[in-house]
Amino acid sequence: GAVTPSEGPLSGRRVVVTAGGTREPLDPVRYLGNRSSGKQGLALAEAALAAGAQVHLIAGVMDVPAPAAQDRLTVETVETAEELHAAVESAAAAADLLLMAAAVADFRPADYAEAKIKKTDDGTDPVIHLQRNPDILATTVRRRAERGTGPTVIVGFAAETGDAENDPLDLAQAKLLRKGCELLVLNRVGRNLVFGQDDTEIHILASFGVQGLLGDADPVHVVGTKQEAAQAVVDRAAQ
Ligand code: CTP
Ligand code: CA
């Protein structure tokens, strides 16, 4: 249908947002999943819409229902990392901005059992072998470099707890370099922190190239609601 003209820093821009977690099937009734609620991704889609963008939301598994399509918003649902990869690949070519907020399973069961796995009494319990999923973000960055098409700005999201040796900010800095994206949003997480909660604490790190372009090297630090965090990410990406 006809699209209403929009105003805002992302007016006329195409934004792809991935949200929620992936689900990797093990047998017809079981899967490996993660704790992503989808709230941050949804907030990002809303912030991008409010900034005037044309938004394509690729929704994985979420605690909250995916929104219905509306003016300037299209919605596609996926379940596995491989489905998400295919969806991002086809949407990325025409996108100006990719916000990769989805929690992608790093591994999937190597073998899918066509029939439900049953207990046996011979003393052998099943072992699940895992196979690595494609790195969607890194692949999108690499394809852009190879083909010269793809989002101008690619934003990665990293949930880090840190550990005895590593500060979360240092881990995020290393991840930003490794992924090759323009911005990386660090979320500090613990078992009960951030996942599913409405409040969040983020740092938005910029690549060296982007720091040079913006003349501004310091990570943006936001403590607030996921809506406030999303607003800050969209503002930074629009810059
Ligand atoms: N990501 C992706 N494809 C994957 C894994 C992650 O595109 N197979 C994206 C996520 O959507 C996120 C970013 O990469 O935007 C960082 O995810 P994260 O899990 O923190 O990075 P990993 O490279 O998987 O590192 P780790 O081993 O710390 O999980
Ligand atoms: Ca991961």
PDB file of C-alpha atoms and ligand atoms in Angstrom:
ATOM      1  CA  GLY A   1       0.000   0.000   0.000  1.00  0.00           C
ATOM      2  CA  ALA A   2       0.913   3.664  -0.126  1.00  0.00           C
ATOM      3  CA  VAL A   3       3.452   4.692   2.459  1.00  0.00           C
ATOM      4  CA  THR A   4       2.907   7.895   4.390  1.00  0.00           C
ATOM      5  CA  PRO A   5       5.843  10.286   4.036  1.00  0.00           C
ATOM      6  CA  SER A   6       7.784  10.439   7.271  1.00  0.00           C
ATOM      7  CA  GLU A   7       9.973  12.955   9.024  1.00  0.00           C
ATOM      8  CA  GLY A   8      12.948  12.308  11.252  1.00  0.00           C
ATOM      9  CA  PRO A   9      16.650  11.528  11.126  1.00  0.00           C
ATOM     10  CA  LEU A  10      15.993   8.188   9.380  1.00  0.00           C
ATOM     11  CA  SER A  11      13.321   9.416   6.987  1.00  0.00           C
ATOM     12  CA  GLY A  12      13.551   7.517   3.700  1.00  0.00           C
ATOM     13  CA  ARG A  13      16.033   5.024   5.161  1.00  0.00           C
ATOM     14  CA  ARG A  14      15.515   1.275   5.222  1.00  0.00           C
ATOM     15  CA  VAL A  15      16.250  -0.360   8.543  1.00  0.00           C
ATOM     16  CA  VAL A  16      16.395  -4.091   9.210  1.00  0.00           C
ATOM     17  CA  VAL A  17      16.004  -5.156  12.849  1.00  0.00           C
ATOM     18  CA  THR A  18      16.483  -8.703  14.103  1.00  0.00           C
ATOM     19  CA  ALA A  19      14.903  -9.475  17.468  1.00  0.00           C
ATOM     20  CA  GLY A  20      14.421 -12.347  19.879  1.00  0.00           C
ATOM     21  CA  GLY A  21      16.201 -15.653  20.089  1.00  0.00           C
ATOM     22  CA  THR A  22      16.599 -18.598  17.778  1.00  0.00           C
ATOM     23  CA  ARG A  23      15.341 -22.085  18.461  1.00  0.00           C
ATOM     24  CA  GLU A  24      17.362 -25.037  17.228  1.00  0.00           C
ATOM     25  CA  PRO A  25      15.319 -28.227  16.914  1.00  0.00           C
ATOM     26  CA  LEU A  26      16.553 -31.462  18.408  1.00  0.00           C
ATOM     27  CA  ASP A  27      13.550 -33.655  17.633  1.00  0.00           C
ATOM     28  CA  PRO A  28       9.911 -32.860  16.738  1.00  0.00           C
ATOM     29  CA  VAL A  29       9.120 -31.758  20.319  1.00  0.00           C
ATOM     30  CA  ARG A  30      12.409 -30.355  21.649  1.00  0.00           C
ATOM     31  CA  TYR A  31      14.826 -27.554  20.916  1.00  0.00           C
ATOM     32  CA  LEU A  32      17.838 -25.648  22.215  1.00  0.00           C
ATOM     33  CA  GLY A  33      16.982 -22.039  22.946  1.00  0.00           C
ATOM     34  CA  ASN A  34      18.080 -19.002  24.901  1.00  0.00           C
ATOM     35  CA  ARG A  35      16.700 -16.378  27.250  1.00  0.00           C
ATOM     36  CA  SER A  36      16.238 -13.515  24.818  1.00  0.00           C
ATOM     37  CA  SER A  37      12.888 -11.805  25.433  1.00  0.00           C
ATOM     38  CA  GLY A  38      12.835  -9.787  22.209  1.00  0.00           C
ATOM     39  CA  LYS A  39      12.049  -6.589  24.101  1.00  0.00           C
ATOM     40  CA  GLN A  40      15.242  -4.766  23.111  1.00  0.00           C
ATOM     41  CA  GLY A  41      14.737  -5.641  19.441  1.00  0.00           C
ATOM     42  CA  LEU A  42      11.129  -4.499  19.498  1.00  0.00           C
ATOM     43  CA  ALA A  43      12.128  -1.247  21.157  1.00  0.00           C
ATOM     44  CA  LEU A  44      14.713  -0.738  18.404  1.00  0.00           C
ATOM     45  CA  ALA A  45      12.104  -1.302  15.692  1.00  0.00           C
ATOM     46  CA  GLU A  46       9.814   1.225  17.389  1.00  0.00           C
ATOM     47  CA  ALA A  47      12.618   3.780  17.765  1.00  0.00           C
ATOM     48  CA  ALA A  48      13.563   3.386  14.094  1.00  0.00           C
ATOM     49  CA  LEU A  49       9.910   3.833  13.071  1.00  0.00           C
ATOM     50  CA  ALA A  50       9.679   6.950  15.238  1.00  0.00           C
ATOM     51  CA  ALA A  51      12.844   8.251  13.531  1.00  0.00           C
ATOM     52  CA  GLY A  52      11.005   8.022  10.206  1.00  0.00           C
ATOM     53  CA  ALA A  53      12.532   4.832   8.799  1.00  0.00           C
ATOM     54  CA  GLN A  54      10.973   2.073   6.723  1.00  0.00           C
ATOM     55  CA  VAL A  55      11.490  -0.914   9.043  1.00  0.00           C
ATOM     56  CA  HIS A  56      11.703  -4.626   8.331  1.00  0.00           C
ATOM     57  CA  LEU A  57      11.532  -6.613  11.569  1.00  0.00           C
ATOM     58  CA  ILE A  58      12.860 -10.155  11.487  1.00  0.00           C
ATOM     59  CA  ALA A  59      11.493 -11.702  14.658  1.00  0.00           C
ATOM     60  CA  GLY A  60      12.834 -14.878  16.185  1.00  0.00           C
ATOM     61  CA  VAL A  61      11.271 -16.410  19.285  1.00  0.00           C
ATOM     62  CA  MET A  62      10.093 -13.720  21.711  1.00  0.00           C
ATOM     63  CA  ASP A  63       8.297 -13.523  25.083  1.00  0.00           C
ATOM     64  CA  VAL A  64       6.139 -10.735  23.707  1.00  0.00           C
ATOM     65  CA  PRO A  65       4.004 -11.092  20.570  1.00  0.00           C
ATOM     66  CA  ALA A  66       5.532  -9.772  17.351  1.00  0.00           C
ATOM     67  CA  PRO A  67       3.784  -6.579  16.244  1.00  0.00           C
ATOM     68  CA  ALA A  68       1.443  -6.580  13.261  1.00  0.00           C
ATOM     69  CA  ALA A  69       2.663  -5.018  10.038  1.00  0.00           C
ATOM     70  CA  GLN A  70       1.727  -1.355   9.729  1.00  0.00           C
ATOM     71  CA  ASP A  71       2.610   1.683   7.701  1.00  0.00           C
ATOM     72  CA  ARG A  72       6.417   1.604   7.210  1.00  0.00           C
ATOM     73  CA  LEU A  73       6.707  -1.704   9.121  1.00  0.00           C
ATOM     74  CA  THR A  74       6.976  -5.195   7.652  1.00  0.00           C
ATOM     75  CA  VAL A  75       7.378  -8.243   9.892  1.00  0.00           C
ATOM     76  CA  GLU A  76       8.812 -11.668   9.160  1.00  0.00           C
ATOM     77  CA  THR A  77       9.099 -14.461  11.708  1.00  0.00           C
ATOM     78  CA  VAL A  78      11.866 -17.054  11.833  1.00  0.00           C
ATOM     79  CA  GLU A  79      12.807 -19.842  14.180  1.00  0.00           C
ATOM     80  CA  THR A  80      16.311 -21.190  13.527  1.00  0.00           C
ATOM     81  CA  ALA A  81      19.631 -19.407  13.010  1.00  0.00           C
ATOM     82  CA  GLU A  82      19.693 -20.690   9.443  1.00  0.00           C
ATOM     83  CA  GLU A  83      16.256 -19.200   8.739  1.00  0.00           C
ATOM     84  CA  LEU A  84      17.390 -15.941  10.311  1.00  0.00           C
ATOM     85  CA  HIS A  85      20.514 -15.987   8.160  1.00  0.00           C
ATOM     86  CA  ALA A  86      18.488 -16.413   4.959  1.00  0.00           C
ATOM     87  CA  ALA A  87      16.094 -13.624   5.988  1.00  0.00           C
ATOM     88  CA  VAL A  88      18.926 -11.205   6.820  1.00  0.00           C
ATOM     89  CA  GLU A  89      20.719 -12.060   3.599  1.00  0.00           C
ATOM     90  CA  SER A  90      17.721 -11.196   1.442  1.00  0.00           C
ATOM     91  CA  ALA A  91      16.841  -8.036   3.402  1.00  0.00           C
ATOM     92  CA  ALA A  92      20.385  -6.684   3.838  1.00  0.00           C
ATOM     93  CA  ALA A  93      21.102  -5.825   0.207  1.00  0.00           C
ATOM     94  CA  ALA A  94      18.596  -2.955   0.156  1.00  0.00           C
ATOM     95  CA  ALA A  95      19.063  -1.855   3.772  1.00  0.00           C
ATOM     96  CA  ASP A  96      20.785   1.303   5.008  1.00  0.00           C
ATOM     97  CA  LEU A  97      21.010   0.124   8.588  1.00  0.00           C
ATOM     98  CA  LEU A  98      21.089  -3.349  10.146  1.00  0.00           C
ATOM     99  CA  LEU A  99      20.380  -3.645  13.868  1.00  0.00           C
ATOM    100  CA  MET A 100      21.382  -7.191  14.755  1.00  0.00           C
ATOM    101  CA  ALA A 101      19.732  -7.497  18.166  1.00  0.00           C
ATOM    102  CA  ALA A 102      18.720 -11.152  17.831  1.00  0.00           C
ATOM    103  CA  ALA A 103      20.319 -13.684  20.156  1.00  0.00           C
ATOM    104  CA  VAL A 104      21.553 -16.202  17.605  1.00  0.00           C
ATOM    105  CA  ALA A 105      22.304 -19.702  18.860  1.00  0.00           C
ATOM    106  CA  ASP A 106      26.012 -20.279  18.322  1.00  0.00           C
ATOM    107  CA  PHE A 107      25.404 -23.998  17.864  1.00  0.00           C
ATOM    108  CA  ARG A 108      22.624 -26.289  16.712  1.00  0.00           C
ATOM    109  CA  PRO A 109      22.192 -30.027  17.280  1.00  0.00           C
ATOM    110  CA  ALA A 110      24.284 -31.684  14.586  1.00  0.00           C
ATOM    111  CA  ASP A 111      21.622 -34.288  13.948  1.00  0.00           C
ATOM    112  CA  TYR A 112      17.879 -33.724  13.945  1.00  0.00           C
ATOM    113  CA  ALA A 113      15.954 -36.795  15.106  1.00  0.00           C
ATOM    114  CA  GLU A 114      12.908 -37.260  12.860  1.00  0.00           C
ATOM    115  CA  ALA A 115      11.186 -39.235  15.644  1.00  0.00           C
ATOM    116  CA  LYS A 116      10.908 -38.180  19.270  1.00  0.00           C
ATOM    117  CA  ILE A 117      13.952 -39.266  21.264  1.00  0.00           C
ATOM    118  CA  LYS A 118      12.940 -41.925  23.807  1.00  0.00           C
ATOM    119  CA  LYS A 119      14.489 -43.136  27.032  1.00  0.00           C
ATOM    120  CA  THR A 120      15.937 -46.632  26.905  1.00  0.00           C
ATOM    121  CA  ASP A 121      16.767 -49.066  29.663  1.00  0.00           C
ATOM    122  CA  ASP A 122      20.106 -50.222  28.261  1.00  0.00           C
ATOM    123  CA  GLY A 123      21.990 -47.634  30.322  1.00  0.00           C
ATOM    124  CA  THR A 124      22.994 -45.453  27.368  1.00  0.00           C
ATOM    125  CA  ASP A 125      21.739 -41.880  27.648  1.00  0.00           C
ATOM    126  CA  PRO A 126      21.847 -39.776  24.502  1.00  0.00           C
ATOM    127  CA  VAL A 127      24.695 -37.350  23.783  1.00  0.00           C
ATOM    128  CA  ILE A 128      23.857 -34.247  21.811  1.00  0.00           C
ATOM    129  CA  HIS A 129      26.540 -33.261  19.331  1.00  0.00           C
ATOM    130  CA  LEU A 130      26.568 -29.619  18.356  1.00  0.00           C
ATOM    131  CA  GLN A 131      27.462 -27.970  15.097  1.00  0.00           C
ATOM    132  CA  ARG A 132      28.370 -24.309  14.748  1.00  0.00           C
ATOM    133  CA  ASN A 133      25.860 -21.945  13.188  1.00  0.00           C
ATOM    134  CA  PRO A 134      26.961 -19.336  10.638  1.00  0.00           C
ATOM    135  CA  ASP A 135      27.955 -15.949  12.075  1.00  0.00           C
ATOM    136  CA  ILE A 136      25.258 -13.853  10.411  1.00  0.00           C
ATOM    137  CA  LEU A 137      26.688 -10.491  11.433  1.00  0.00           C
ATOM    138  CA  ALA A 138      30.251 -11.251  10.364  1.00  0.00           C
ATOM    139  CA  THR A 139      28.998 -12.775   7.096  1.00  0.00           C
ATOM    140  CA  THR A 140      26.946  -9.658   6.323  1.00  0.00           C
ATOM    141  CA  VAL A 141      29.974  -7.427   6.967  1.00  0.00           C
ATOM    142  CA  ARG A 142      32.149  -9.623   4.735  1.00  0.00           C
ATOM    143  CA  ARG A 143      29.591  -9.774   1.911  1.00  0.00           C
ATOM    144  CA  ARG A 144      29.274  -5.993   1.977  1.00  0.00           C
ATOM    145  CA  ALA A 145      33.024  -5.673   1.504  1.00  0.00           C
ATOM    146  CA  GLU A 146      33.046  -8.244  -1.321  1.00  0.00           C
ATOM    147  CA  ARG A 147      30.014  -6.953  -3.221  1.00  0.00           C
ATOM    148  CA  GLY A 148      29.970  -3.272  -2.366  1.00  0.00           C
ATOM    149  CA  THR A 149      26.267  -3.509  -1.433  1.00  0.00           C
ATOM    150  CA  GLY A 150      24.630  -3.817   1.942  1.00  0.00           C
ATOM    151  CA  PRO A 151      23.831  -1.696   4.959  1.00  0.00           C
ATOM    152  CA  THR A 152      25.920   1.457   5.390  1.00  0.00           C
ATOM    153  CA  VAL A 153      25.766   0.963   9.131  1.00  0.00           C
ATOM    154  CA  ILE A 154      25.798  -2.454  10.791  1.00  0.00           C
ATOM    155  CA  VAL A 155      25.221  -2.652  14.533  1.00  0.00           C
ATOM    156  CA  GLY A 156      26.076  -5.702  16.612  1.00  0.00           C
ATOM    157  CA  PHE A 157      24.820  -6.428  20.119  1.00  0.00           C
ATOM    158  CA  ALA A 158      26.800  -8.286  22.756  1.00  0.00           C
ATOM    159  CA  ALA A 159      25.626  -9.486  26.120  1.00  0.00           C
ATOM    160  CA  GLU A 160      28.680  -9.931  28.308  1.00  0.00           C
ATOM    161  CA  THR A 161      29.043 -10.939  31.944  1.00  0.00           C
ATOM    162  CA  GLY A 162      32.808 -10.467  32.032  1.00  0.00           C
ATOM    163  CA  ASP A 163      34.901 -12.855  34.130  1.00  0.00           C
ATOM    164  CA  ALA A 164      37.824 -12.849  36.545  1.00  0.00           C
ATOM    165  CA  GLU A 165      40.278 -11.701  33.875  1.00  0.00           C
ATOM    166  CA  ASN A 166      38.131  -9.688  31.480  1.00  0.00           C
ATOM    167  CA  ASP A 167      36.165  -6.484  31.864  1.00  0.00           C
ATOM    168  CA  PRO A 168      32.954  -6.501  29.767  1.00  0.00           C
ATOM    169  CA  LEU A 169      34.028  -3.309  27.967  1.00  0.00           C
ATOM    170  CA  ASP A 170      37.307  -4.905  26.884  1.00  0.00           C
ATOM    171  CA  LEU A 171      35.450  -8.000  25.655  1.00  0.00           C
ATOM    172  CA  ALA A 172      33.067  -5.758  23.706  1.00  0.00           C
ATOM    173  CA  GLN A 173      35.942  -3.782  22.167  1.00  0.00           C
ATOM    174  CA  ALA A 174      37.562  -7.016  20.994  1.00  0.00           C
ATOM    175  CA  LYS A 175      34.229  -8.249  19.617  1.00  0.00           C
ATOM    176  CA  LEU A 176      33.677  -4.999  17.698  1.00  0.00           C
ATOM    177  CA  LEU A 177      37.050  -5.432  15.990  1.00  0.00           C
ATOM    178  CA  ARG A 178      36.425  -9.120  15.306  1.00  0.00           C
ATOM    179  CA  LYS A 179      32.990  -8.558  13.768  1.00  0.00           C
ATOM    180  CA  GLY A 180      33.993  -5.549  11.655  1.00  0.00           C
ATOM    181  CA  CYS A 181      30.705  -3.711  12.208  1.00  0.00           C
ATOM    182  CA  GLU A 182      30.388   0.057  12.751  1.00  0.00           C
ATOM    183  CA  LEU A 183      28.779  -0.004  16.198  1.00  0.00           C
ATOM    184  CA  LEU A 184      28.585  -2.575  18.952  1.00  0.00           C
ATOM    185  CA  VAL A 185      26.087  -2.308  21.778  1.00  0.00           C
ATOM    186  CA  LEU A 186      27.272  -3.894  25.014  1.00  0.00           C
ATOM    187  CA  ASN A 187      24.688  -5.161  27.477  1.00  0.00           C
ATOM    188  CA  ARG A 188      25.876  -6.198  30.897  1.00  0.00           C
ATOM    189  CA  VAL A 189      24.155  -9.426  31.867  1.00  0.00           C
ATOM    190  CA  GLY A 190      23.896 -11.919  34.665  1.00  0.00           C
ATOM    191  CA  ARG A 191      21.348 -14.638  35.252  1.00  0.00           C
ATOM    192  CA  ASN A 192      18.694 -12.178  36.413  1.00  0.00           C
ATOM    193  CA  LEU A 193      20.082  -8.995  34.926  1.00  0.00           C
ATOM    194  CA  VAL A 194      18.746  -7.555  31.655  1.00  0.00           C
ATOM    195  CA  PHE A 195      17.179 -10.678  30.129  1.00  0.00           C
ATOM    196  CA  GLY A 196      13.441 -10.107  30.174  1.00  0.00           C
ATOM    197  CA  GLN A 197      13.796  -6.990  32.300  1.00  0.00           C
ATOM    198  CA  ASP A 198      12.533  -3.588  31.238  1.00  0.00           C
ATOM    199  CA  ASP A 199      15.593  -1.673  32.400  1.00  0.00           C
ATOM    200  CA  THR A 200      19.011  -2.054  30.940  1.00  0.00           C
ATOM    201  CA  GLU A 201      22.542  -0.673  30.946  1.00  0.00           C
ATOM    202  CA  ILE A 202      24.345  -0.323  27.647  1.00  0.00           C
ATOM    203  CA  HIS A 203      27.527   1.086  26.184  1.00  0.00           C
ATOM    204  CA  ILE A 204      27.549   1.905  22.464  1.00  0.00           C
ATOM    205  CA  LEU A 205      31.059   1.392  21.082  1.00  0.00           C
ATOM    206  CA  ALA A 206      32.079   2.768  17.699  1.00  0.00           C
ATOM    207  CA  SER A 207      34.697   1.350  15.327  1.00  0.00           C
ATOM    208  CA  PHE A 208      37.849   3.440  14.859  1.00  0.00           C
ATOM    209  CA  GLY A 209      36.602   4.551  11.434  1.00  0.00           C
ATOM    210  CA  VAL A 210      33.290   5.763  12.855  1.00  0.00           C
ATOM    211  CA  GLN A 211      35.030   7.491  15.758  1.00  0.00           C
ATOM    212  CA  GLY A 212      37.064   9.407  13.193  1.00  0.00           C
ATOM    213  CA  LEU A 213      33.971  10.342  11.160  1.00  0.00           C
ATOM    214  CA  LEU A 214      32.073  11.523  14.241  1.00  0.00           C
ATOM    215  CA  GLY A 215      35.111  13.139  15.846  1.00  0.00           C
ATOM    216  CA  ASP A 216      33.918  11.500  19.018  1.00  0.00           C
ATOM    217  CA  ALA A 217      35.706   8.509  20.495  1.00  0.00           C
ATOM    218  CA  ASP A 218      33.916   7.860  23.784  1.00  0.00           C
ATOM    219  CA  PRO A 219      31.368   5.049  24.024  1.00  0.00           C
ATOM    220  CA  VAL A 220      27.826   6.311  24.673  1.00  0.00           C
ATOM    221  CA  HIS A 221      26.679   5.059  28.076  1.00  0.00           C
ATOM    222  CA  VAL A 222      22.953   4.679  28.807  1.00  0.00           C
ATOM    223  CA  VAL A 223      21.233   3.419  31.950  1.00  0.00           C
ATOM    224  CA  GLY A 224      17.480   3.328  31.570  1.00  0.00           C
ATOM    225  CA  THR A 225      14.574   1.593  29.961  1.00  0.00           C
ATOM    226  CA  LYS A 226      15.026  -0.530  26.857  1.00  0.00           C
ATOM    227  CA  GLN A 227      13.126   2.227  25.012  1.00  0.00           C
ATOM    228  CA  GLU A 228      15.694   4.814  26.119  1.00  0.00           C
ATOM    229  CA  ALA A 229      18.536   2.498  25.173  1.00  0.00           C
ATOM    230  CA  ALA A 230      16.956   1.854  21.751  1.00  0.00           C
ATOM    231  CA  GLN A 231      16.569   5.585  21.184  1.00  0.00           C
ATOM    232  CA  ALA A 232      20.253   6.139  21.931  1.00  0.00           C
ATOM    233  CA  VAL A 233      21.284   3.342  19.532  1.00  0.00           C
ATOM    234  CA  VAL A 234      19.088   4.701  16.735  1.00  0.00           C
ATOM    235  CA  ASP A 235      20.401   8.255  17.338  1.00  0.00           C
ATOM    236  CA  ARG A 236      24.001   7.047  17.196  1.00  0.00           C
ATOM    237  CA  ALA A 237      23.398   4.988  14.057  1.00  0.00           C
ATOM    238  CA  ALA A 238      21.646   7.956  12.387  1.00  0.00           C
ATOM    239  CA  GLN A 239      24.670  10.159  13.114  1.00  0.00           C
TER     240      GLN A 239
HETATM  241  N1  CTP B   1      25.582 -13.080  15.868  1.00  0.00           N
HETATM  242  C1  CTP B   1      25.295 -13.507  14.591  1.00  0.00           C
HETATM  243  N2  CTP B   1      25.417 -14.828  14.274  1.00  0.00           N
HETATM  244  C2  CTP B   1      25.819 -15.725  15.198  1.00  0.00           C
HETATM  245  C3  CTP B   1      26.128 -15.303  16.510  1.00  0.00           C
HETATM  246  C4  CTP B   1      25.990 -13.967  16.821  1.00  0.00           C
HETATM  247  O1  CTP B   1      24.956 -12.679  13.750  1.00  0.00           O
HETATM  248  N3  CTP B   1      25.923 -16.994  14.858  1.00  0.00           N
HETATM  249  C5  CTP B   1      25.464 -11.644  16.168  1.00  0.00           C
HETATM  250  C6  CTP B   1      24.456 -11.324  17.253  1.00  0.00           C
HETATM  251  O2  CTP B   1      23.179 -11.099  16.708  1.00  0.00           O
HETATM  252  C7  CTP B   1      25.040 -10.055  17.858  1.00  0.00           C
HETATM  253  C8  CTP B   1      26.534 -10.220  17.649  1.00  0.00           C
HETATM  254  O3  CTP B   1      26.698 -11.202  16.633  1.00  0.00           O
HETATM  255  O4  CTP B   1      24.640  -8.892  17.179  1.00  0.00           O
HETATM  256  C9  CTP B   1      27.284 -10.614  18.858  1.00  0.00           C
HETATM  257  O5  CTP B   1      26.747 -11.815  19.371  1.00  0.00           O
HETATM  258  P1  CTP B   1      27.551 -12.606  20.459  1.00  0.00           P
HETATM  259  O6  CTP B   1      26.829 -13.842  20.809  1.00  0.00           O
HETATM  260  O7  CTP B   1      27.881 -11.650  21.556  1.00  0.00           O
HETATM  261  O8  CTP B   1      28.904 -12.900  19.650  1.00  0.00           O
HETATM  262  P2  CTP B   1      29.655 -14.238  19.341  1.00  0.00           P
HETATM  263  O9  CTP B   1      30.551 -13.945  18.187  1.00  0.00           O
HETATM  264  O10 CTP B   1      28.718 -15.376  19.177  1.00  0.00           O
HETATM  265  O11 CTP B   1      30.594 -14.426  20.606  1.00  0.00           O
HETATM  266  P3  CTP B   1      30.415 -15.319  21.950  1.00  0.00           P
HETATM  267  O12 CTP B   1      31.327 -16.474  21.762  1.00  0.00           O
HETATM  268  O13 CTP B   1      30.864 -14.369  23.034  1.00  0.00           O
HETATM  269  O14 CTP B   1      28.973 -15.714  22.097  1.00  0.00           O
HETATM  270 CA    CA B   2      27.155 -16.048  20.744  1.00  0.00          CA
END
